[in-house]
mmCIF file of C-alpha atoms and ligand atoms in Angstrom:
data_model
loop_
_atom_site.group_PDB
_atom_site.id
_atom_site.type_symbol
_atom_site.label_atom_id
_atom_site.label_comp_id
_atom_site.label_asym_id
_atom_site.label_seq_id
_atom_site.Cartn_x
_atom_site.Cartn_y
_atom_site.Cartn_z
ATOM 1 C CA MET A 86 96.194 162.926 182.476
ATOM 2 C CA LEU A 87 98.566 160.603 184.308
ATOM 3 C CA LEU A 88 95.828 158.462 185.758
ATOM 4 C CA SER A 89 94.473 157.917 182.234
ATOM 5 C CA ALA A 90 97.852 156.777 180.986
ATOM 6 C CA GLU A 91 98.182 154.228 183.762
ATOM 7 C CA GLY A 92 96.042 151.638 182.030
ATOM 8 C CA HIS A 93 93.719 149.618 184.182
ATOM 9 C CA ALA A 94 95.484 146.407 185.043
ATOM 10 C CA PRO A 95 93.445 144.410 187.526
ATOM 11 C CA GLY A 96 94.686 143.964 191.058
ATOM 12 C CA LEU A 97 96.064 146.270 193.679
ATOM 13 C CA LYS A 98 98.416 148.931 192.496
ATOM 14 C CA ARG A 99 100.408 151.668 194.192
ATOM 15 C CA VAL A 100 100.623 155.003 192.421
ATOM 16 C CA ASN A 101 103.020 157.861 193.158
ATOM 17 C CA ALA A 102 101.230 160.978 194.365
ATOM 18 C CA GLY A 103 104.358 163.008 195.168
ATOM 19 C CA ASP A 104 104.681 162.989 198.941
ATOM 20 C CA ARG A 105 102.828 159.695 199.310
ATOM 21 C CA GLU A 106 101.915 156.517 197.450
ATOM 22 C CA VAL A 107 98.233 155.820 197.055
ATOM 23 C CA GLU A 108 96.494 152.569 196.264
ATOM 24 C CA VAL A 109 94.175 151.862 193.337
ATOM 25 C CA LEU A 110 91.402 149.705 194.806
ATOM 26 C CA LEU A 111 89.133 149.546 191.769
ATOM 27 C CA SER A 112 89.324 150.871 188.239
ATOM 28 C CA ILE A 113 86.878 151.155 185.374
ATOM 29 C CA ALA A 114 87.908 152.042 181.814
ATOM 30 C CA ASN A 115 84.802 153.785 180.428
ATOM 31 C CA PRO A 116 84.305 156.248 181.921
ATOM 32 C CA ARG A 117 87.763 156.384 183.427
ATOM 33 C CA LEU A 118 87.077 155.907 187.152
ATOM 34 C CA LEU A 119 89.282 154.845 190.051
ATOM 35 C CA LEU A 120 88.634 154.166 193.698
ATOM 36 C CA ILE A 121 91.755 155.263 195.537
ATOM 37 C CA GLY A 122 92.962 154.345 199.018
ATOM 38 C CA ASP A 123 95.551 155.964 201.289
ATOM 39 C CA LEU A 124 94.820 159.373 199.835
ATOM 40 C CA LEU A 125 94.595 161.358 203.079
ATOM 41 C CA SER A 126 96.023 160.647 206.519
ATOM 42 C CA GLU A 127 93.861 160.844 209.624
ATOM 43 C CA GLN A 128 95.730 163.945 210.749
ATOM 44 C CA GLU A 129 95.070 165.664 207.414
ATOM 45 C CA ARG A 130 91.385 164.805 207.628
ATOM 46 C CA VAL A 131 91.105 166.183 211.148
ATOM 47 C CA ILE A 132 92.830 169.405 210.108
ATOM 48 C CA LEU A 133 90.643 169.877 207.023
ATOM 49 C CA LEU A 134 87.509 169.277 209.122
ATOM 50 C CA GLY A 135 88.705 171.762 211.730
ATOM 51 C CA LEU A 136 89.396 174.395 209.070
ATOM 52 C CA SER A 137 85.852 173.969 207.694
ATOM 53 C CA MET A 138 83.994 174.353 210.970
ATOM 54 C CA GLY A 139 82.320 177.702 211.333
ATOM 55 C CA LYS A 140 82.716 178.452 207.609
ATOM 56 C CA LEU A 141 79.941 176.217 206.298
ATOM 57 C CA ARG A 142 77.197 177.681 204.099
ATOM 58 C CA PRO A 143 74.278 175.998 202.237
ATOM 59 C CA SER A 144 75.572 174.390 199.023
ATOM 60 C CA LEU A 145 74.721 175.969 195.686
ATOM 61 C CA VAL A 146 74.055 174.697 192.167
ATOM 62 C CA VAL A 147 74.637 176.472 188.834
ATOM 63 C CA GLY A 148 71.388 178.101 187.658
ATOM 64 C CA ALA A 149 70.246 180.683 185.134
ATOM 65 C CA GLU A 150 71.104 183.598 187.401
ATOM 66 C CA GLY A 151 74.406 182.145 188.581
ATOM 67 C CA HIS A 152 74.694 180.063 191.754
ATOM 68 C CA GLU A 153 71.578 179.251 193.791
ATOM 69 C CA THR A 154 70.405 176.867 196.551
ATOM 70 C CA HIS A 155 68.300 173.907 195.430
ATOM 71 C CA ALA A 156 66.510 170.862 196.888
ATOM 72 C CA THR A 157 68.750 168.603 194.772
ATOM 73 C CA ARG A 158 71.747 169.466 196.929
ATOM 74 C CA THR A 159 70.999 169.432 200.652
ATOM 75 C CA SER A 160 74.467 169.792 202.062
ATOM 76 C CA GLU A 161 76.480 172.674 203.418
ATOM 77 C CA GLY A 162 79.962 173.502 202.340
ATOM 78 C CA THR A 163 82.917 175.774 202.117
ATOM 79 C CA HIS A 164 86.102 176.049 200.081
ATOM 80 C CA PHE A 165 89.736 176.672 200.880
ATOM 81 C CA ASP A 166 91.664 179.342 199.043
ATOM 82 C CA ARG A 167 94.618 177.799 197.262
ATOM 83 C CA GLY A 168 97.586 177.435 199.596
ATOM 84 C CA SER A 169 95.624 178.917 202.510
ATOM 85 C CA HIS A 170 97.029 176.366 205.006
ATOM 86 C CA PRO A 171 100.044 174.012 204.830
ATOM 87 C CA VAL A 172 97.723 170.976 204.794
ATOM 88 C CA VAL A 173 95.580 172.509 202.042
ATOM 89 C CA SER A 174 98.771 173.045 199.972
ATOM 90 C CA ARG A 175 99.980 169.544 200.678
ATOM 91 C CA VAL A 176 96.710 167.990 199.558
ATOM 92 C CA GLU A 177 96.456 170.242 196.480
ATOM 93 C CA ASN A 178 99.954 169.272 195.390
ATOM 94 C CA ARG A 179 99.241 165.602 196.002
ATOM 95 C CA VAL A 180 96.077 165.785 193.913
ATOM 96 C CA ALA A 181 97.845 167.589 191.047
ATOM 97 C CA THR A 182 100.709 165.056 191.051
ATOM 98 C CA LEU A 183 98.356 162.109 191.207
ATOM 99 C CA ILE A 184 96.140 163.358 188.408
ATOM 100 C CA GLY A 185 99.035 164.752 186.393
ATOM 101 C CA CYS A 186 97.586 168.205 185.882
ATOM 102 C CA PRO A 187 98.960 171.658 186.727
ATOM 103 C CA LEU A 188 97.990 172.908 190.181
ATOM 104 C CA THR A 189 96.453 175.969 188.540
ATOM 105 C CA HIS A 190 93.812 173.812 186.788
ATOM 106 C CA ILE A 191 92.342 172.617 190.100
ATOM 107 C CA GLU A 192 89.488 174.636 191.577
ATOM 108 C CA PRO A 193 89.838 175.583 195.250
ATOM 109 C CA LEU A 194 89.097 172.457 197.323
ATOM 110 C CA GLN A 195 85.432 172.306 198.213
ATOM 111 C CA VAL A 196 84.353 170.715 201.522
ATOM 112 C CA LEU A 197 80.825 169.355 201.827
ATOM 113 C CA HIS A 198 79.048 168.287 204.984
ATOM 114 C CA TYR A 199 75.899 166.142 204.875
ATOM 115 C CA ARG A 200 73.741 165.602 207.933
ATOM 116 C CA GLU A 201 71.092 162.897 208.283
ATOM 117 C CA GLY A 202 68.845 163.109 205.202
ATOM 118 C CA GLY A 203 71.424 165.176 203.293
ATOM 119 C CA GLU A 204 72.020 164.160 199.699
ATOM 120 C CA TYR A 205 73.321 165.334 196.352
ATOM 121 C CA ARG A 206 71.040 164.064 193.635
ATOM 122 C CA PRO A 207 72.594 162.656 190.452
ATOM 123 C CA HIS A 208 74.162 165.290 188.231
ATOM 124 C CA PHE A 209 77.122 165.919 185.964
ATOM 125 C CA ASP A 210 80.065 167.906 187.258
ATOM 126 C CA TRP A 211 80.694 169.181 183.717
ATOM 127 C CA PHE A 212 78.685 172.055 182.344
ATOM 128 C CA ASP A 213 76.054 171.169 179.754
ATOM 129 C CA ALA A 214 76.210 173.825 177.026
ATOM 130 C CA ALA A 215 72.458 173.393 176.530
ATOM 131 C CA LEU A 216 71.707 174.542 180.080
ATOM 132 C CA PRO A 217 71.608 178.073 181.450
ATOM 133 C CA GLY A 218 74.726 179.183 183.262
ATOM 134 C CA ALA A 219 77.150 176.984 181.267
ATOM 135 C CA GLU A 220 78.744 179.844 179.386
ATOM 136 C CA ARG A 221 79.446 181.792 182.533
ATOM 137 C CA ALA A 222 80.764 178.678 184.297
ATOM 138 C CA THR A 223 83.218 177.778 181.497
ATOM 139 C CA GLU A 224 84.556 181.331 181.135
ATOM 140 C CA ILE A 225 86.709 180.801 184.215
ATOM 141 C CA GLY A 226 88.865 177.833 183.129
ATOM 142 C CA GLY A 227 86.945 175.844 180.518
ATOM 143 C CA GLN A 228 85.180 172.582 181.183
ATOM 144 C CA ARG A 229 85.499 170.485 184.301
ATOM 145 C CA ILE A 230 87.361 167.499 182.876
ATOM 146 C CA ALA A 231 87.837 165.421 186.019
ATOM 147 C CA THR A 232 86.658 165.127 189.618
ATOM 148 C CA LEU A 233 88.317 163.719 192.729
ATOM 149 C CA ILE A 234 85.994 163.252 195.720
ATOM 150 C CA MET A 235 87.983 162.629 198.926
ATOM 151 C CA TYR A 236 86.218 161.282 201.999
ATOM 152 C CA LEU A 237 87.023 163.043 205.269
ATOM 153 C CA ALA A 238 84.330 161.168 207.212
ATOM 154 C CA SER A 239 81.789 158.529 206.159
ATOM 155 C CA ALA A 240 78.172 158.234 207.292
ATOM 156 C CA GLU A 241 77.298 155.343 209.591
ATOM 157 C CA ASP A 242 74.584 154.353 207.159
ATOM 158 C CA GLY A 243 73.806 155.671 203.662
ATOM 159 C CA GLY A 244 75.696 158.450 201.921
ATOM 160 C CA ALA A 245 77.286 156.313 199.204
ATOM 161 C CA THR A 246 78.648 157.980 196.086
ATOM 162 C CA ILE A 247 76.584 156.489 193.271
ATOM 163 C CA PHE A 248 76.938 156.275 189.489
ATOM 164 C CA PRO A 249 73.416 155.317 188.347
ATOM 165 C CA SER A 250 74.336 154.762 184.678
ATOM 166 C CA LEU A 251 77.074 152.338 185.712
ATOM 167 C CA GLY A 252 75.024 150.567 188.391
ATOM 168 C CA LEU A 253 77.826 151.476 190.766
ATOM 169 C CA GLU A 254 77.409 152.322 194.454
ATOM 170 C CA LEU A 255 80.609 153.127 196.316
ATOM 171 C CA ASN A 256 80.713 153.054 200.096
ATOM 172 C CA ILE A 257 83.916 154.937 200.560
ATOM 173 C CA ARG A 258 85.936 154.943 203.775
ATOM 174 C CA PRO A 259 87.578 158.005 205.318
ATOM 175 C CA GLY A 260 90.902 158.738 203.626
ATOM 176 C CA GLN A 261 89.821 157.101 200.372
ATOM 177 C CA GLY A 262 88.499 158.849 197.276
ATOM 178 C CA VAL A 263 86.911 158.369 193.888
ATOM 179 C CA TYR A 264 88.403 159.903 190.754
ATOM 180 C CA PHE A 265 86.658 160.059 187.400
ATOM 181 C CA GLU A 266 87.141 161.767 184.055
ATOM 182 C CA ASN A 267 84.293 163.627 182.410
ATOM 183 C CA LYS A 268 85.339 163.210 178.766
ATOM 184 C CA ASN A 269 85.055 159.943 176.876
ATOM 185 C CA SER A 270 87.722 158.555 174.529
ATOM 186 C CA LYS A 271 86.248 160.640 171.670
ATOM 187 C CA GLY A 272 86.751 163.805 173.707
ATOM 188 C CA GLU A 273 83.022 164.286 174.254
ATOM 189 C CA MET A 274 81.488 165.130 177.621
ATOM 190 C CA ASP A 275 80.439 161.737 178.956
ATOM 191 C CA ARG A 276 76.868 161.206 180.172
ATOM 192 C CA LEU A 277 77.977 157.982 181.886
ATOM 193 C CA THR A 278 79.615 160.173 184.533
ATOM 194 C CA LEU A 279 76.200 160.905 186.057
ATOM 195 C CA HIS A 280 76.794 160.589 189.805
ATOM 196 C CA GLY A 281 75.303 161.586 193.133
ATOM 197 C CA GLY A 282 75.565 161.301 196.883
ATOM 198 C CA SER A 283 72.774 159.082 198.205
ATOM 199 C CA PRO A 284 70.906 160.245 201.330
ATOM 200 C CA VAL A 285 72.711 159.900 204.637
ATOM 201 C CA ARG A 286 70.550 157.632 206.814
ATOM 202 C CA SER A 287 72.541 158.021 210.008
ATOM 203 C CA GLY A 288 75.686 159.793 211.059
ATOM 204 C CA GLU A 289 77.397 162.517 209.095
ATOM 205 C CA LYS A 290 79.402 162.567 205.896
ATOM 206 C CA TRP A 291 82.213 164.954 205.019
ATOM 207 C CA ILE A 292 83.997 165.112 201.693
ATOM 208 C CA ALA A 293 86.520 167.358 199.969
ATOM 209 C CA THR A 294 86.143 167.659 196.205
ATOM 210 C CA ALA A 295 88.762 168.738 193.674
ATOM 211 C CA TRP A 296 87.350 169.643 190.249
ATOM 212 C CA VAL A 297 89.873 169.856 187.419
ATOM 213 C CA ARG A 298 89.501 172.384 184.606
ATOM 214 C CA GLU A 299 90.820 172.314 181.033
ATOM 215 C CA ARG A 300 92.725 175.536 181.601
ATOM 216 C CA PRO A 301 93.918 177.496 184.643
ATOM 217 C CA TYR A 302 90.984 178.235 186.929
ATOM 218 C CA VAL A 303 90.412 181.933 187.387
ATOM 219 C CA ARG A 304 88.411 182.760 190.452
ATOM 220 C CA PRO A 305 85.314 184.764 189.485
ATOM 221 C CA ALA A 306 85.041 188.313 190.775
ATOM 222 C CA ALA A 307 82.966 188.385 193.984
HETATM 223 O O1 PD2 B 144 79.082 163.531 198.198
HETATM 224 C C1 PD2 B 144 79.091 162.867 197.187
HETATM 225 O O2 PD2 B 144 79.125 161.643 197.210
HETATM 226 C C2 PD2 B 144 79.075 163.592 195.884
HETATM 227 C C3 PD2 B 144 78.274 163.101 194.899
HETATM 228 C C4 PD2 B 144 78.251 163.773 193.708
HETATM 229 C C5 PD2 B 144 79.828 164.716 195.664
HETATM 230 C C6 PD2 B 144 79.778 165.319 194.416
HETATM 231 N N1 PD2 B 144 79.005 164.850 193.448
HETATM 232 C C7 PD2 B 144 80.596 166.489 194.063
HETATM 233 O O3 PD2 B 144 81.233 167.045 194.974
HETATM 234 O O4 PD2 B 144 80.624 166.864 192.867
HETATM 235 ZN ZN1 ZN B 145 79.399 165.873 191.566
#
């Protein structure tokens, strides 16, 4: 992916994301991880929030019987069908250009809303073949090879995106995002990508997540 090929020179760096240049604020080599600024404008954030209102449902996790609610993920969310609004298209194209992957490999953007106490306990975004549900989840586009979490609104207190195996806690501002790749340099799924959303202590947190597949994502039959 393009972001992998960029190297990780220290210092601020502007990267072309098609219709906009974004800023690399922090980068880590293993796992490949970047904190990115200037990803979304305020107007885009407001529009994405507005489109989500009224569509939110309790968030699900992959389980043996498919998708289910769970105490490890106390948020509510929704997704946007690809190209369902001009701003959704604009952001999808920006993400694909930035990451250097075909648009078709990106799952529909997922919006998550955390209220006070809401959290997403540490997990992998990739599917562990040893766990139930992995086969079904990879049938529709292969593994999740990268994640981009974009902040639409940050909590007043708490709600950091954390990487416990890296000792990394990111307090991310609205309009910024964190990108990471799920495979290590040997092509193996990387357990260092363990990450979570720490509990929101006050205020509300909103994010939009783009998960990138190995192959074109095919929406499962309803
Ligand atoms: O909200 C977060 O910080 C978070 C943490 C872990 C989001 C996700 N994972 C995700 O959307 O996959
Ligand atoms: Zn995640």
